[in-house]
Amino acid sequence: EVQLVESGGGLVQPGRSLRLSCTASGFTFGDYAMSWVRQAPGKGLEWVGFIRSKAYGGTTEYAASVKGRFTISRDDSKSIAYLQMNSLKTEDTAVYYCTRDPGYSSSSHFDYWGQGTLVTVSS
Amino acid sequence: DIVMTQTPLSLSVTPGQPASISCKSSQSLLHSDGKTYLYWYLQKPGQSPQLLIYEVSNRFSGVPDRFSGSGSGTDFTLKISRVEAEDVGVYYCMQSIQLPLAFGQGTKLEIK
């Protein structure tokens, strides 16, 4: 059974940093791209970014709203994907979902989702 | 960037009756590889979103056959042949032919 478990969310002040983790199980983690999707309170879904599998370079792509502030990385030996969030803004407040992405050279879609972790950016 | 527009934004359906949601994209989602990169998700109350339909019309594993997707180019439709109580939630369409991936605003389905 595919499982994705996010952790690391919480309350953080504007301008500070936070790192989210996504621990995967039930599939060969290294074979898949991984994406992050967020949902502000009461709002819709927003794609944040993704990381390709090592077979496709392990490179990353980001939404314009987070580019330069957020960094996605992966540790295939531990089956963990990370979302490093720097220079956080109040508008980054959202539930952050880790997703499995069957895409190869580009992000495709999200076939499995974690339960989400809430990040609240507030002073 | 591609904009995804869903209609209606909400609908109320009697159990056993059909439901239909439209999704229009600002650009064609047909790729040169022959695939159309349009997906449907359902977010049930208090839950994470779940994949329903991939590449316009393919049901994901475990999705009941009362759900069907159709369309081409820029116009797409999700249909539920007979709505059940467990179908309540917000439905999102999404495109992935081009970055940034984009979702529709969501359509909230409730039961009468």
Coordinates of C-alpha atoms in Angstrom, one line a residue:
Chain A
E1 CA 0.0 0.0 0.0
V2 CA 1.4 3.4 -1.0
Q3 CA 1.7 5.7 2.0
L4 CA 3.0 9.3 2.2
V5 CA 3.4 10.9 5.6
E6 CA 4.2 14.6 5.9
S7 CA 5.8 16.1 9.0
G8 CA 7.4 19.3 10.1
G9 CA 4.5 21.8 9.9
G10 CA 3.7 24.3 12.6
L11 CA 3.6 28.0 13.4
V12 CA 6.5 30.1 12.2
Q13 CA 7.1 33.9 12.0
P14 CA 7.3 35.7 8.8
G15 CA 10.8 35.7 7.3
R16 CA 11.7 32.5 9.1
S17 CA 12.3 29.0 7.7
L18 CA 10.7 25.6 8.0
R19 CA 11.5 22.2 6.5
L20 CA 8.8 19.7 5.7
S21 CA 9.5 16.0 5.3
C22 CA 7.5 13.4 3.4
T23 CA 8.2 9.8 4.3
A24 CA 7.1 7.3 1.6
S25 CA 6.5 3.6 1.7
G26 CA 4.8 0.9 -0.3
F27 CA 6.6 1.7 -3.6
T28 CA 10.1 2.1 -5.0
F29 CA 10.6 5.7 -4.1
G30 CA 13.5 6.3 -6.3
D31 CA 11.5 5.5 -9.4
Y32 CA 9.1 8.4 -9.0
A33 CA 9.0 12.1 -9.2
M34 CA 7.5 13.8 -6.1
S35 CA 5.4 16.9 -6.0
W36 CA 4.2 19.3 -3.3
V37 CA 0.8 20.9 -3.5
R38 CA -0.7 23.3 -1.0
Q39 CA -4.1 24.6 0.0
A40 CA -4.6 27.8 1.8
P41 CA -7.4 27.8 4.4
G42 CA -10.8 27.6 2.6
K43 CA -9.1 27.9 -0.8
G44 CA -8.4 25.7 -3.7
L45 CA -5.3 23.6 -4.7
E46 CA -2.0 25.2 -5.8
W47 CA 0.9 23.3 -7.2
V48 CA 4.1 24.2 -5.4
G49 CA 6.8 22.3 -7.3
F50 CA 8.3 18.9 -8.0
I51 CA 11.5 16.9 -8.1
R52 CA 12.3 14.5 -10.9
S53 CA 13.6 11.0 -10.2
K54 CA 17.4 10.5 -10.3
A55 CA 16.9 8.8 -13.6
Y56 CA 15.8 12.1 -15.0
G57 CA 18.4 14.1 -13.3
G58 CA 16.7 14.7 -9.9
T59 CA 16.1 18.3 -11.0
T60 CA 13.3 20.6 -9.8
E61 CA 10.7 23.0 -11.0
Y62 CA 8.7 25.5 -8.9
A63 CA 5.7 27.7 -9.1
A64 CA 6.5 31.4 -9.5
S65 CA 5.1 32.2 -6.1
V66 CA 7.7 30.2 -4.3
K67 CA 10.7 30.1 -6.7
G68 CA 13.9 31.3 -5.1
R69 CA 12.4 30.7 -1.6
F70 CA 11.4 27.1 -1.6
T71 CA 13.7 24.1 -2.4
I72 CA 12.6 20.5 -2.9
S73 CA 15.1 17.7 -2.4
R74 CA 15.1 14.0 -1.9
D75 CA 16.9 11.2 -0.1
D76 CA 16.2 8.0 -2.0
S77 CA 18.1 5.9 0.5
K78 CA 15.6 7.0 3.2
S79 CA 12.5 7.3 0.8
I80 CA 12.0 10.9 2.0
A81 CA 11.2 14.1 0.1
Y82 CA 11.8 17.5 1.6
L83 CA 10.4 20.9 1.1
Q84 CA 12.7 23.6 2.5
M85 CA 10.8 26.9 2.9
N86 CA 12.8 30.1 3.5
S87 CA 11.7 33.7 3.8
L88 CA 8.2 32.6 4.6
K89 CA 5.3 35.0 4.1
T90 CA 1.9 35.1 5.6
E91 CA 0.4 34.1 2.2
D92 CA 2.4 30.8 2.5
T93 CA 0.0 29.7 5.2
A94 CA -1.6 26.5 4.0
V95 CA -1.9 22.7 4.3
Y96 CA 1.0 21.2 2.4
Y97 CA 0.5 17.9 0.7
C98 CA 3.2 15.6 -0.5
T99 CA 2.2 13.7 -3.6
R100 CA 3.6 10.9 -5.8
D101 CA 4.0 12.1 -9.4
P102 CA 4.2 9.4 -12.1
G103 CA 5.7 12.0 -14.5
Y104 CA 9.2 11.5 -15.9
S105 CA 10.8 14.5 -17.5
S106 CA 7.9 16.8 -16.5
S107 CA 5.3 16.8 -13.7
S108 CA 2.3 14.8 -14.7
H109 CA -0.3 14.3 -12.0
F110 CA -0.7 13.2 -8.4
D111 CA -1.8 9.6 -8.0
Y112 CA -1.2 9.4 -4.2
W113 CA -1.4 12.1 -1.6
G114 CA -0.3 12.4 2.0
Q115 CA -2.6 13.6 4.8
G116 CA -1.1 17.0 4.7
T117 CA 0.7 19.2 7.2
L118 CA -0.4 22.7 8.2
V119 CA 2.0 25.6 8.0
T120 CA 0.9 28.8 9.7
V121 CA 3.0 31.9 9.0
S122 CA 2.1 34.6 11.6
S123 CA 3.7 36.9 14.0
Chain B
D1 CA 0.0 30.3 -17.8
I2 CA -2.9 28.1 -18.6
V3 CA -6.2 29.0 -16.8
M4 CA -8.7 26.3 -15.8
T5 CA -12.3 27.4 -15.4
Q6 CA -14.9 25.1 -13.9
T7 CA -18.7 25.4 -14.0
P8 CA -20.8 25.3 -11.9
L9 CA -18.9 26.2 -8.7
S10 CA -21.5 24.4 -6.7
L11 CA -24.3 21.9 -7.4
S12 CA -26.9 20.1 -5.3
V13 CA -28.0 16.7 -6.5
T14 CA -30.6 14.2 -5.3
P15 CA -29.1 10.8 -4.7
G16 CA -29.5 8.6 -7.7
Q17 CA -29.6 11.5 -10.1
P18 CA -26.8 12.4 -12.5
A19 CA -24.3 15.2 -12.1
S20 CA -22.0 17.0 -14.6
I21 CA -19.1 19.4 -14.1
S22 CA -17.5 21.3 -16.9
C23 CA -13.9 22.3 -17.1
K24 CA -12.4 24.6 -19.8
S25 CA -8.8 25.4 -20.3
S26 CA -7.4 28.6 -21.9
Q27 CA -5.1 26.5 -24.2
S28 CA -5.4 23.1 -25.7
L29 CA -4.3 20.2 -23.5
L30 CA -3.5 17.9 -26.4
H31 CA 0.2 17.2 -26.5
S32 CA 2.2 16.2 -29.5
D33 CA 2.6 12.8 -28.0
G34 CA -1.1 12.2 -28.5
K35 CA -2.1 12.4 -24.9
T36 CA -4.4 15.0 -23.4
Y37 CA -3.2 16.1 -20.0
L38 CA -6.4 16.7 -18.1
Y39 CA -7.1 15.2 -14.7
W40 CA -10.0 15.2 -12.1
Y41 CA -9.6 15.0 -8.4
L42 CA -12.1 14.8 -5.5
Q43 CA -11.5 16.2 -2.1
K44 CA -14.0 14.8 0.4
P45 CA -14.7 16.8 3.5
G46 CA -11.8 16.7 5.9
Q47 CA -9.7 14.5 3.6
S48 CA -6.8 14.9 1.2
P49 CA -7.6 15.1 -2.5
Q50 CA -7.8 11.8 -4.4
L51 CA -7.3 11.1 -8.1
L52 CA -10.4 10.1 -10.0
I53 CA -9.7 10.4 -13.7
Y54 CA -6.4 10.7 -15.6
E55 CA -5.8 11.8 -19.2
V56 CA -9.4 12.8 -19.7
S57 CA -11.3 9.6 -19.4
N58 CA -9.3 6.9 -17.6
R59 CA -10.6 6.0 -14.1
F60 CA -7.9 5.6 -11.5
S61 CA -7.7 2.3 -9.5
G62 CA -10.7 1.8 -7.3
V63 CA -12.8 4.6 -8.8
P64 CA -16.4 3.5 -9.3
D65 CA -17.6 3.2 -12.9
R66 CA -20.4 5.8 -12.2
F67 CA -17.6 8.4 -12.7
S68 CA -16.7 9.1 -16.3
G69 CA -14.6 11.8 -18.0
S70 CA -14.8 13.1 -21.6
G71 CA -13.8 15.9 -23.8
S72 CA -10.9 17.1 -26.0
G73 CA -8.8 20.1 -26.7
T74 CA -10.0 22.8 -24.3
D75 CA -13.4 21.5 -23.1
F76 CA -13.9 18.7 -20.7
T77 CA -16.6 17.1 -18.6
L78 CA -16.8 14.9 -15.5
K79 CA -20.1 13.0 -15.2
I80 CA -21.5 11.0 -12.3
S81 CA -24.2 8.7 -13.6
R82 CA -26.0 8.2 -10.3
V83 CA -24.8 10.4 -7.4
E84 CA -24.3 8.7 -4.0
A85 CA -23.9 10.3 -0.6
E86 CA -20.2 9.4 -0.5
D87 CA -19.6 11.6 -3.6
V88 CA -20.0 14.8 -1.7
G89 CA -16.9 17.1 -1.7
V90 CA -15.1 19.5 -4.0
Y91 CA -14.1 18.4 -7.5
Y92 CA -11.1 19.9 -9.2
C93 CA -9.8 19.6 -12.8
M94 CA -6.1 20.0 -13.4
Q95 CA -3.9 20.4 -16.5
S96 CA -0.3 19.2 -16.7
I97 CA 0.6 19.9 -20.3
Q98 CA 2.5 22.9 -19.3
L99 CA 4.2 24.3 -16.1
P100 CA 2.9 25.6 -13.9
L101 CA 0.4 22.9 -13.3
A102 CA -3.0 24.5 -12.8
F103 CA -6.2 23.5 -11.0
G104 CA -9.7 24.7 -11.6
Q105 CA -11.4 26.7 -8.8
G106 CA -13.2 23.6 -7.6
T107 CA -16.9 22.6 -7.8
K108 CA -18.6 21.8 -4.5
L109 CA -21.1 18.9 -4.8
E110 CA -23.7 18.5 -2.1
I111 CA -26.6 16.1 -1.6
K112 CA -30.1 17.4 -1.5

